Coordinates of C-alpha atoms and ligand atoms in Angstrom, one line a residue:
M1 CA 116.7 69.6 125.0
T2 CA 116.1 65.9 124.5
I3 CA 112.9 64.1 125.5
G4 CA 114.7 62.6 128.5
E5 CA 115.6 65.9 129.9
L6 CA 111.8 67.2 129.9
R7 CA 110.8 67.8 133.5
H8 CA 107.1 67.6 132.9
V9 CA 106.6 63.9 133.8
A10 CA 103.0 63.6 132.1
L11 CA 104.5 65.2 128.9
R12 CA 107.4 62.9 128.9
T13 CA 105.4 59.7 129.4
W14 CA 102.8 60.7 126.6
I15 CA 105.8 61.2 124.3
E16 CA 107.3 57.8 125.0
E17 CA 104.1 56.2 124.7
T18 CA 103.2 57.7 121.6
A19 CA 106.7 56.8 120.1
S20 CA 106.3 53.1 121.1
L21 CA 103.0 52.9 119.3
C22 CA 103.9 54.8 116.3
G23 CA 107.5 53.4 115.7
P24 CA 109.2 56.4 114.3
A25 CA 112.6 56.4 112.8
D26 CA 113.7 59.4 115.3
I27 CA 112.1 62.0 117.5
R28 CA 112.5 65.7 117.5
L29 CA 111.5 68.1 120.2
C30 CA 111.0 71.3 118.4
D31 CA 112.7 74.6 119.7
G32 CA 110.7 77.0 117.7
S33 CA 113.8 78.8 116.4
Q34 CA 114.4 80.3 112.9
A35 CA 117.1 77.6 112.2
E36 CA 114.7 74.9 113.1
Y37 CA 112.1 76.5 110.6
D38 CA 114.7 76.9 108.0
E39 CA 116.0 73.4 108.4
L40 CA 112.4 72.0 108.2
C41 CA 111.9 73.8 104.9
S42 CA 115.1 72.3 103.3
R43 CA 114.1 68.8 104.1
L44 CA 110.8 69.7 102.6
I45 CA 112.7 70.8 99.4
V46 CA 114.4 67.5 99.4
T47 CA 111.2 65.4 99.7
G48 CA 109.5 67.5 96.9
T49 CA 106.6 69.0 99.4
F50 CA 108.1 72.5 98.9
R51 CA 109.3 74.4 95.9
P52 CA 111.1 77.5 97.0
L53 CA 109.6 80.7 95.3
S54 CA 111.7 83.5 93.7
R55 CA 113.5 85.6 96.1
D56 CA 112.5 88.6 93.9
K57 CA 108.9 87.7 93.8
K58 CA 108.0 86.3 97.5
P59 CA 111.1 85.9 99.6
H60 CA 111.7 83.0 101.9
S61 CA 108.3 81.5 100.5
F62 CA 107.1 78.0 99.4
Y63 CA 104.8 76.5 97.4
A64 CA 103.1 73.2 98.0
C65 CA 100.7 70.8 96.2
S66 CA 98.6 68.6 98.3
D67 CA 97.4 65.1 97.2
P68 CA 94.0 65.9 95.3
G69 CA 92.3 63.6 98.0
D70 CA 93.2 66.0 100.7
V71 CA 92.2 69.6 100.0
A72 CA 90.0 70.6 102.7
R73 CA 88.5 70.1 106.3
V74 CA 86.5 66.7 106.2
E75 CA 83.4 67.3 108.5
D76 CA 82.1 63.7 107.7
R77 CA 85.3 62.4 109.0
T78 CA 85.7 64.7 112.1
F79 CA 84.2 63.3 115.5
I80 CA 83.4 64.4 118.7
C81 CA 83.8 61.5 121.1
S82 CA 82.1 62.4 124.3
K83 CA 81.0 59.8 126.8
T84 CA 77.5 59.9 125.5
R85 CA 76.2 60.9 121.9
E86 CA 73.9 63.5 123.7
A87 CA 76.6 65.6 124.9
A88 CA 78.0 65.6 121.5
G89 CA 74.7 66.7 120.2
P90 CA 72.7 66.3 116.8
T91 CA 74.9 68.5 115.0
N92 CA 78.3 66.4 115.6
N93 CA 79.4 63.1 114.3
W94 CA 79.6 60.9 117.6
A95 CA 81.4 57.7 118.3
D96 CA 82.1 55.9 121.4
P97 CA 85.4 56.9 123.0
D98 CA 86.4 53.4 124.0
E99 CA 85.5 52.0 120.5
M100 CA 87.3 55.1 118.8
K101 CA 90.5 54.6 120.8
R102 CA 90.4 50.9 119.7
I103 CA 90.3 51.8 115.9
L104 CA 93.0 55.0 116.6
R105 CA 95.4 52.7 118.2
G106 CA 95.2 50.4 115.2
L107 CA 95.5 53.0 112.6
F108 CA 98.6 54.8 114.7
S109 CA 100.3 51.6 115.2
G110 CA 103.6 51.9 113.4
A111 CA 102.0 54.6 111.3
M112 CA 105.3 56.9 111.7
R113 CA 107.7 54.2 110.6
G114 CA 110.6 55.5 108.6
R115 CA 109.7 59.2 109.5
T116 CA 110.7 61.7 112.2
M117 CA 108.3 62.2 115.1
Y118 CA 108.2 65.8 116.0
V119 CA 107.1 67.2 119.2
V120 CA 105.9 70.7 118.9
P121 CA 105.0 72.5 122.2
Y122 CA 102.7 75.4 121.2
S123 CA 100.7 78.4 122.7
M124 CA 97.4 79.5 121.5
G125 CA 97.6 83.0 122.6
P126 CA 100.7 85.2 123.8
V127 CA 103.0 82.6 125.8
G128 CA 102.0 82.7 129.6
G129 CA 99.0 85.2 129.0
P130 CA 96.0 84.9 131.2
L131 CA 93.6 83.8 128.5
S132 CA 96.3 81.7 126.8
K133 CA 96.4 77.9 126.7
I134 CA 99.2 75.3 125.7
G135 CA 98.8 72.5 123.5
V136 CA 101.5 70.1 122.2
E137 CA 101.3 68.6 118.8
I138 CA 102.9 65.0 118.1
T139 CA 103.1 65.0 114.2
D140 CA 105.2 63.1 111.7
S141 CA 104.7 65.9 108.9
A142 CA 107.4 68.4 108.6
Y143 CA 104.9 70.7 106.4
V144 CA 102.6 70.6 109.6
V145 CA 105.4 71.7 111.8
A146 CA 106.5 74.5 109.5
N147 CA 103.0 75.7 109.4
M148 CA 102.7 75.7 113.2
H149 CA 105.6 77.9 113.3
I150 CA 103.7 80.4 111.6
M151 CA 100.2 79.7 113.0
T152 CA 101.1 79.5 116.6
R153 CA 103.7 80.3 119.1
V154 CA 105.9 77.2 119.3
G155 CA 109.0 75.9 121.1
N156 CA 111.1 76.5 124.3
P157 CA 109.5 79.6 125.6
V158 CA 106.1 77.3 125.6
L159 CA 108.0 74.5 127.5
E160 CA 109.1 77.0 129.9
A161 CA 105.5 78.4 130.6
L162 CA 104.3 74.8 130.8
G163 CA 106.8 74.0 133.6
D164 CA 106.7 70.8 135.5
V165 CA 103.2 70.3 136.0
G166 CA 101.2 72.7 133.7
D167 CA 98.0 71.7 131.9
F168 CA 98.3 71.0 128.0
V169 CA 96.1 69.4 125.3
P170 CA 97.8 66.4 123.9
C171 CA 97.2 66.5 120.0
L172 CA 98.3 63.5 118.0
H173 CA 98.7 63.7 114.3
S174 CA 100.1 61.3 111.8
V175 CA 99.4 61.4 107.8
G176 CA 99.2 57.8 108.1
K177 CA 102.0 56.9 105.5
P178 CA 104.9 55.2 107.0
V179 CA 107.9 55.1 104.8
L180 CA 108.9 51.4 104.3
P181 CA 112.3 50.1 103.2
G182 CA 113.1 50.9 99.8
Q183 CA 110.0 53.1 99.1
P184 CA 110.8 56.9 98.2
N185 CA 109.3 59.6 100.4
I186 CA 106.3 61.2 98.5
P187 CA 105.8 65.0 98.5
W188 CA 102.2 64.7 100.0
P189 CA 101.9 61.8 102.1
C190 CA 98.3 61.1 103.6
D191 CA 96.0 58.1 104.0
A192 CA 93.1 59.9 101.9
D193 CA 90.5 57.3 102.3
R194 CA 90.7 56.7 106.0
K195 CA 90.9 60.0 107.7
Y196 CA 89.9 60.5 111.3
I197 CA 89.8 63.9 113.0
V198 CA 88.8 63.0 116.6
H199 CA 88.2 64.9 119.8
F200 CA 87.8 63.5 123.2
P201 CA 86.2 66.6 124.9
E202 CA 86.2 65.2 128.5
E203 CA 90.0 64.2 128.5
R204 CA 90.7 67.2 126.3
S205 CA 92.7 65.4 123.6
I206 CA 92.8 65.2 120.0
W207 CA 93.9 62.5 117.4
S208 CA 94.1 63.3 113.8
Y209 CA 94.8 60.7 111.2
G210 CA 95.4 60.5 107.6
S211 CA 95.1 64.0 106.4
G212 CA 98.2 66.7 106.2
Y213 CA 95.6 69.7 105.2
G214 CA 95.0 72.7 107.1
G215 CA 92.3 72.4 109.6
N216 CA 92.5 68.6 109.6
A217 CA 96.4 68.7 110.8
L218 CA 97.2 72.0 112.2
L219 CA 95.6 71.0 115.5
G220 CA 95.9 74.2 117.2
K221 CA 93.3 75.8 115.0
K222 CA 90.1 74.3 114.4
C223 CA 90.4 71.2 116.8
F224 CA 92.0 72.9 119.8
A225 CA 91.1 76.6 119.6
L226 CA 87.3 75.9 118.8
R227 CA 86.3 72.2 119.2
I228 CA 88.2 71.5 122.6
A229 CA 88.3 75.1 123.6
T230 CA 84.4 75.4 123.3
S231 CA 84.2 72.6 126.0
M232 CA 86.7 74.3 128.1
A233 CA 84.9 77.7 127.7
R234 CA 81.4 76.0 128.9
D235 CA 83.0 74.9 131.8
Q236 CA 85.1 77.6 132.9
G237 CA 82.7 80.6 132.0
W238 CA 84.2 81.9 128.9
L239 CA 83.6 81.8 124.9
A240 CA 85.8 80.3 122.3
E241 CA 84.4 81.5 118.9
H242 CA 84.9 81.3 115.2
M243 CA 85.2 85.1 115.0
L244 CA 87.6 87.7 113.5
I245 CA 88.4 90.6 115.7
L246 CA 89.0 94.2 114.6
G247 CA 89.7 97.6 116.0
I248 CA 87.9 100.7 114.3
T249 CA 89.0 104.2 114.9
N250 CA 86.8 107.2 114.1
P251 CA 87.8 110.5 112.4
E252 CA 88.2 111.9 116.2
G253 CA 90.5 108.9 117.3
R254 CA 88.2 107.1 119.3
K255 CA 88.5 103.2 119.0
K256 CA 86.2 100.2 119.4
Y257 CA 86.8 96.5 118.9
V258 CA 84.3 94.5 117.1
A259 CA 84.2 90.6 117.0
A260 CA 82.5 89.0 113.8
A261 CA 81.2 85.3 113.1
F262 CA 81.0 84.3 109.3
P263 CA 81.0 80.9 108.1
S264 CA 84.2 79.5 106.5
A265 CA 85.2 81.3 103.4
C266 CA 82.7 84.2 103.6
G267 CA 85.4 86.9 103.8
K268 CA 86.4 87.3 107.5
T269 CA 89.8 87.8 106.5
N270 CA 88.8 90.8 104.0
L271 CA 86.7 92.2 106.8
A272 CA 89.4 92.1 109.2
M273 CA 91.8 93.8 107.1
L274 CA 89.3 96.3 105.5
I275 CA 90.3 99.5 104.3
P276 CA 87.6 102.1 104.9
T277 CA 86.2 104.0 101.8
I278 CA 84.9 106.7 104.3
P279 CA 87.3 109.3 105.1
G280 CA 89.3 109.6 108.3
W281 CA 88.2 105.8 109.5
K282 CA 90.9 103.4 110.1
V283 CA 90.4 99.6 110.6
E284 CA 93.0 97.3 112.2
T285 CA 93.3 93.6 112.5
V286 CA 93.5 91.5 115.9
G287 CA 92.6 88.3 114.3
D288 CA 91.0 86.9 111.2
D289 CA 89.4 83.6 112.5
I290 CA 89.2 82.8 116.0
A291 CA 88.5 84.7 119.3
W292 CA 88.7 83.7 122.8
M293 CA 86.8 86.2 125.2
R294 CA 86.1 86.4 128.8
F295 CA 84.9 89.1 131.1
G296 CA 87.6 91.7 132.6
K297 CA 87.5 93.1 136.1
D298 CA 85.9 96.2 134.7
G299 CA 82.8 94.1 133.3
R300 CA 83.9 94.5 129.8
L301 CA 84.2 91.3 127.5
Y302 CA 87.9 91.0 126.4
A303 CA 89.0 89.0 123.3
I304 CA 92.4 87.7 122.4
N305 CA 93.3 86.0 118.8
P306 CA 94.8 82.8 119.9
E307 CA 96.7 82.5 116.7
A308 CA 99.8 84.0 115.2
G309 CA 99.3 83.8 111.5
F310 CA 96.6 83.5 108.9
F311 CA 95.7 80.8 107.2
G312 CA 93.7 82.5 104.5
V313 CA 91.7 81.2 101.3
A314 CA 93.9 82.5 98.4
P315 CA 91.4 82.7 95.5
G316 CA 89.7 86.2 95.3
T317 CA 92.5 87.7 97.3
S318 CA 94.2 90.7 95.3
Q319 CA 95.7 94.1 95.5
S320 CA 92.1 95.3 95.3
S321 CA 90.0 93.1 97.4
N322 CA 92.8 92.9 100.2
P323 CA 95.9 94.8 99.9
N324 CA 96.6 94.0 103.6
A325 CA 96.6 90.5 103.0
M326 CA 98.7 90.6 99.9
A327 CA 101.4 92.5 102.0
S328 CA 101.0 89.9 104.7
L329 CA 101.9 87.0 102.3
A330 CA 104.6 89.0 100.4
R331 CA 107.3 87.0 102.1
D332 CA 107.7 84.4 104.8
S333 CA 104.8 82.5 103.9
I334 CA 103.6 78.9 102.6
F335 CA 101.3 78.6 99.7
T336 CA 99.2 75.4 99.2
N337 CA 97.4 74.3 96.2
C338 CA 97.9 77.5 94.6
A339 CA 99.1 77.9 90.7
L340 CA 103.0 78.5 90.0
T341 CA 104.1 80.8 87.4
P342 CA 107.2 80.3 85.4
D343 CA 109.1 83.2 87.0
G344 CA 108.5 81.5 90.6
D345 CA 105.5 83.3 92.0
V346 CA 102.1 82.1 93.1
W347 CA 98.9 82.9 91.2
W348 CA 95.1 82.2 91.8
E349 CA 91.9 82.9 90.5
G350 CA 90.8 86.5 91.4
I351 CA 94.3 87.6 91.8
G352 CA 93.6 90.4 89.3
T353 CA 96.1 89.7 86.5
P354 CA 96.0 87.1 83.8
I355 CA 97.6 83.9 84.5
P356 CA 101.1 83.8 82.8
P357 CA 101.4 80.9 80.1
G358 CA 103.4 78.0 81.1
S359 CA 102.2 78.2 84.7
L360 CA 101.7 75.0 86.8
D361 CA 98.2 74.3 88.2
W362 CA 97.6 73.3 92.0
Q363 CA 98.5 69.8 90.7
G364 CA 102.1 70.8 89.4
A365 CA 101.1 69.9 85.8
I366 CA 101.2 72.7 82.9
Y367 CA 98.0 74.7 83.0
D368 CA 95.9 74.7 80.2
P369 CA 93.5 77.5 80.3
A370 CA 91.0 75.9 77.7
S371 CA 90.6 73.2 80.4
G372 CA 87.9 75.2 82.0
K373 CA 89.2 74.2 85.2
P374 CA 90.7 76.7 87.9
A375 CA 94.6 76.8 88.1
A376 CA 94.4 77.0 91.8
H377 CA 92.0 74.8 94.1
P378 CA 89.3 77.1 95.3
N379 CA 90.3 76.0 98.8
A380 CA 94.1 77.1 98.2
R381 CA 95.5 78.8 101.0
F382 CA 98.2 80.9 102.2
T383 CA 99.8 80.6 105.5
A384 CA 101.2 84.0 106.6
P385 CA 102.7 85.6 109.8
A386 CA 100.2 88.0 111.6
M387 CA 102.7 90.4 112.3
A388 CA 103.6 90.9 108.6
C389 CA 100.1 92.4 108.2
P390 CA 100.5 96.3 107.7
C391 CA 97.3 97.0 109.6
I392 CA 97.8 94.5 112.6
D393 CA 96.2 96.4 115.7
P394 CA 99.1 97.6 118.1
E395 CA 97.2 95.6 121.0
W396 CA 97.0 92.3 119.0
E397 CA 99.4 90.5 121.3
N398 CA 98.2 92.0 124.5
P399 CA 97.5 89.1 126.5
E400 CA 94.7 90.6 128.5
G401 CA 93.0 91.1 125.2
V402 CA 90.9 93.9 123.7
P403 CA 87.5 95.1 124.8
I404 CA 84.6 94.1 122.6
S405 CA 81.9 96.5 122.0
A406 CA 79.9 95.0 119.1
I407 CA 79.4 91.5 118.0
L408 CA 78.5 90.7 114.2
F409 CA 77.1 87.6 112.7
G410 CA 76.8 87.1 108.8
G411 CA 76.5 84.5 106.2
R412 CA 76.0 84.4 102.3
R413 CA 72.3 84.9 101.6
A414 CA 71.2 86.1 98.4
G415 CA 67.9 86.9 99.6
V416 CA 65.9 87.5 103.0
V417 CA 68.5 89.0 105.4
P418 CA 68.9 92.6 105.2
L419 CA 72.3 94.5 104.8
V420 CA 72.3 95.0 108.6
H421 CA 70.2 94.8 111.4
E422 CA 70.8 95.2 115.3
A423 CA 69.4 93.0 118.1
Y424 CA 67.1 94.5 120.7
S425 CA 68.8 92.6 123.6
W426 CA 71.3 89.8 124.4
P427 CA 68.9 86.9 124.1
H428 CA 67.6 88.3 120.8
G429 CA 71.4 88.7 119.6
V430 CA 71.9 84.8 120.7
F431 CA 68.7 84.0 118.7
M432 CA 70.2 85.7 115.6
G433 CA 73.6 83.7 116.1
S434 CA 71.5 80.7 116.4
I435 CA 69.8 81.0 113.1
V436 CA 72.7 82.0 111.0
A437 CA 72.5 80.1 107.7
S438 CA 74.8 80.5 104.6
E439 CA 75.5 78.9 101.3
T440 CA 78.3 76.5 101.3
T441 CA 81.7 77.2 100.1
A442 CA 85.1 75.1 99.2
A443 CA 86.6 75.4 102.7
A444 CA 84.9 72.0 103.6
A445 CA 84.4 69.1 101.2
G446 CA 81.0 68.7 99.8
A447 CA 78.3 70.4 97.6
L448 CA 78.7 74.1 97.0
G449 CA 76.1 76.9 97.3
R450 CA 73.8 74.9 99.5
L451 CA 72.1 76.8 102.2
R452 CA 72.9 75.2 105.5
R453 CA 72.3 76.4 109.1
D454 CA 75.6 77.6 110.6
P455 CA 74.8 78.7 114.0
F456 CA 77.4 81.3 115.2
A457 CA 79.4 80.0 112.2
M458 CA 80.3 77.3 114.6
L459 CA 78.4 74.2 113.0
P460 CA 81.6 72.3 112.1
F461 CA 83.4 73.5 115.2
C462 CA 81.3 73.3 118.3
G463 CA 82.9 70.5 120.7
Y464 CA 79.5 69.6 122.5
N465 CA 75.9 69.9 122.1
M466 CA 74.8 72.8 120.1
G467 CA 71.7 73.3 122.2
D468 CA 73.7 73.5 125.3
Y469 CA 76.2 76.0 123.5
F470 CA 73.2 78.3 123.0
G471 CA 72.3 78.0 126.5
H472 CA 75.9 78.9 127.5
W473 CA 75.7 82.2 125.4
L474 CA 72.6 83.0 127.2
D475 CA 74.0 82.5 130.5
V476 CA 77.3 84.5 129.8
G477 CA 74.9 87.5 128.8
A478 CA 73.4 86.9 132.4
T479 CA 76.7 87.5 134.1
P480 CA 76.4 90.0 137.1
G481 CA 78.0 93.4 136.6
A482 CA 78.6 92.6 132.7
I483 CA 78.8 95.4 130.2
L484 CA 77.6 93.6 127.4
P485 CA 78.6 94.2 123.7
K486 CA 75.7 94.7 121.1
F487 CA 74.7 92.2 118.4
F488 CA 74.3 92.8 114.7
Y489 CA 73.5 90.8 111.6
V490 CA 75.0 91.8 108.5
N491 CA 74.8 90.5 105.0
W492 CA 76.8 91.7 102.1
F493 CA 75.8 89.0 99.9
R494 CA 72.1 90.1 98.9
K495 CA 71.4 90.0 95.3
G496 CA 68.8 91.8 93.0
K497 CA 66.5 90.1 90.6
D498 CA 69.4 90.1 87.9
G499 CA 71.2 88.0 90.1
K500 CA 73.9 90.7 90.8
F501 CA 75.1 91.6 94.3
L502 CA 73.2 94.8 95.5
W503 CA 76.0 96.0 97.7
P504 CA 79.5 96.8 96.7
G505 CA 81.1 95.1 99.6
Y506 CA 84.9 95.2 100.6
G507 CA 86.2 98.7 101.7
E508 CA 82.4 99.8 101.5
N509 CA 81.5 97.7 104.4
S510 CA 83.2 100.4 106.6
R511 CA 79.9 102.2 106.0
I512 CA 78.1 99.6 108.2
L513 CA 80.8 99.2 110.8
K514 CA 80.5 103.2 111.1
W515 CA 76.8 102.5 111.7
V516 CA 77.6 99.8 114.4
F517 CA 80.3 101.9 115.9
E518 CA 77.8 104.8 116.5
R519 CA 74.9 102.6 117.5
C520 CA 77.3 101.3 120.3
D521 CA 77.2 105.0 121.6
A522 CA 73.6 105.8 120.5
R523 CA 70.9 106.1 123.0
G524 CA 67.6 104.3 122.3
D525 CA 66.9 103.8 118.9
E526 CA 68.7 107.1 117.7
G527 CA 69.9 106.5 114.0
A528 CA 67.9 103.4 113.9
V529 CA 64.3 102.4 112.6
E530 CA 62.5 99.4 114.5
T531 CA 61.4 96.4 112.2
P532 CA 60.1 93.0 113.3
L533 CA 63.5 91.6 112.6
G534 CA 65.3 94.2 115.0
L535 CA 66.9 97.7 114.3
V536 CA 67.8 98.8 110.8
P537 CA 69.5 102.0 109.9
A538 CA 67.6 105.1 109.5
R539 CA 68.3 106.2 106.0
E540 CA 70.3 109.5 106.9
S541 CA 72.3 107.3 109.5
L542 CA 73.8 105.2 107.0
D543 CA 76.9 107.1 105.5
V544 CA 76.4 106.6 101.7
S545 CA 78.3 109.7 100.6
G546 CA 80.4 109.4 97.7
L547 CA 78.8 105.9 97.0
T548 CA 76.8 105.6 93.7
I549 CA 74.0 103.5 95.0
D550 CA 70.3 104.0 93.6
A551 CA 67.8 104.8 96.4
P552 CA 65.4 102.0 95.5
V553 CA 68.6 99.4 95.9
L554 CA 69.2 100.9 99.3
D555 CA 65.7 100.4 100.0
E556 CA 65.8 96.9 99.1
L557 CA 68.9 96.2 100.7
L558 CA 67.4 97.4 104.2
S559 CA 64.0 96.0 103.6
V560 CA 62.4 93.4 105.8
D561 CA 60.6 90.9 103.6
R562 CA 57.7 90.0 105.9
D563 CA 56.4 87.2 103.9
A564 CA 59.6 85.6 103.4
W565 CA 60.4 85.8 107.1
L566 CA 56.9 84.4 107.9
A567 CA 57.9 81.6 105.5
E568 CA 61.3 80.9 107.4
L569 CA 59.6 80.7 110.8
P570 CA 58.3 77.1 110.5
G571 CA 62.0 76.0 109.3
I572 CA 63.5 77.7 112.4
G573 CA 61.1 75.9 114.5
E574 CA 61.7 72.4 113.1
Y575 CA 65.7 73.4 113.4
Y576 CA 65.0 74.2 117.1
N577 CA 63.1 71.0 117.4
S578 CA 66.2 69.0 116.4
F579 CA 67.9 70.0 119.8
G580 CA 65.1 68.6 121.8
E581 CA 65.2 69.4 125.4
H582 CA 68.8 70.9 125.1
L583 CA 67.1 73.9 123.4
P584 CA 67.0 76.6 126.0
A585 CA 63.5 77.9 126.6
G586 CA 64.9 81.6 126.1
L587 CA 65.4 81.0 122.4
R588 CA 62.1 79.6 121.8
A589 CA 60.7 82.4 123.3
E590 CA 62.8 84.7 121.0
L591 CA 61.1 82.7 118.1
D592 CA 57.8 83.3 119.5
K593 CA 58.5 87.1 119.8
L594 CA 59.7 87.5 116.0
G595 CA 56.7 85.8 115.0
E596 CA 54.5 88.1 116.9
R597 CA 56.4 91.3 115.8
L598 CA 56.0 89.9 112.1
G599 CA 52.6 89.5 112.7
S600 CA 51.9 92.9 114.4
K601 CA 54.4 95.4 112.8
G602 CA 56.6 96.3 109.8
Ligands
OXD701 C1 89.2 78.2 108.2 C2 87.8 77.5 107.9 O1 90.2 77.5 107.5 O2 87.0 78.1 108.7 O3 89.3 79.1 108.9 O4 87.4 76.5 107.2
MN702 MN1 87.7 79.8 109.9

């Protein structure tokens, strides 16, 4: 189909206006076919963006190196341009929408000269599903289109679902590097020093300029499925969350679904694909990053994974840490900023084998192990199709979603937070989500290992005032007739005095999932012990059979350090003050209750 044949007038007009602003050499409406994907990959080989991997090692897969100035999400260049600063709230960068549009129009003017402008209709969620939504990304990056093919559902079926007047989120993207006459095309075009990742929540549009990487450029993911979707969800009474979704089945064949929020690069993909170490239990994956949830007619909370692929952190992924991820990326995948071995495979730190001599690093230079630098960038990524995952859940594409029984929060905390604790109530669970804090990782540009509050793991992803977002969560819990999931807070990352992790993690986390599963069916505090923080497992209820763990270590993992928590309270209070009048009274009340429990119990 050509642009002129598009029946959707608003879409056609937007495409024509964008073309006249950006001045591309040609326009291509993407159909989503395999032939189109293959042609894009061939083009990317010609520009040097892709190198094909060996057919024997990773069939139909490609290696890409980014510009060194374009390796991660850029939170300081990400803006929420609501009409007022207050609507964006204290945790977002705000800019006046008119002023920002003026800047962006200047940057986008002529930005696509010499390039193809791709128009990518895509669906977040199964095409036409009741929880799904449509976006259209206009981009001048073939790399972005290829990744969108894996990460979302693209092309003709989406246009059909959109019809003549359907709603879509316009997402405009340019790498900001026109190809001028006589200039060669470069493998990773970007405008590294002038990036703008901009959201207009009221008009529900996205403009992204200057970066070709991940969450900055694949606009269906963080920009639409989280930042714009949170503001839709608030208005429409649902939830758009930075959560994995997994199904867990017990030895009797009963199954429950769990959603879990962890800050970026804290092991969501590993948890979503976990292989239980406890006999007879099974975990299956619905999604590893984003959940859209709303109540069904039966009162339960149903979740879909709006994505169709995994954009996972490669370093640390191995046959032993996550064999299911390794199988997902075994073919038909794109690898960005990994190392390349001489026999045409990819390599990264933590893959479990030594780097073969003569490998190239993430910049395409011969790797020198003596350099002391990693061969793969710490935020190197694989883009892999979800359906290739051996443990993909049979219901993962159910357009109605899967019913959620438990919601987990977690972060990287060397101390203070016990291995697992359960909330006493929905508002207490919302309180837990609001105080998530984690040591920072390489998923975003900036200092590593700093403790930062990352409420609901949504700090970089909430498209409106975070105080109002807390209020929305409280309101959702008060929905009449709702059968509410239970909340839990987990911390696999607690360390002992010797600096070593106390808990083995990975497949052993199934022991915690088992306790969560059983708590969902339990009456009262069966299997649990009350503490000031919440309910922790009664020692005999946490299955540690077959695990070598000393009793004192387990005690330490499950202990509530009252002094440390009393010391945390003022910080939480100050944090809450930063939301001013937008902080819901219900959360302040939870903080007071925690203070009382710490004073009177434990
Ligand atoms: C991601 C992130 O890429 O959270 O999922 O940064
Ligand atoms: Mn994420």
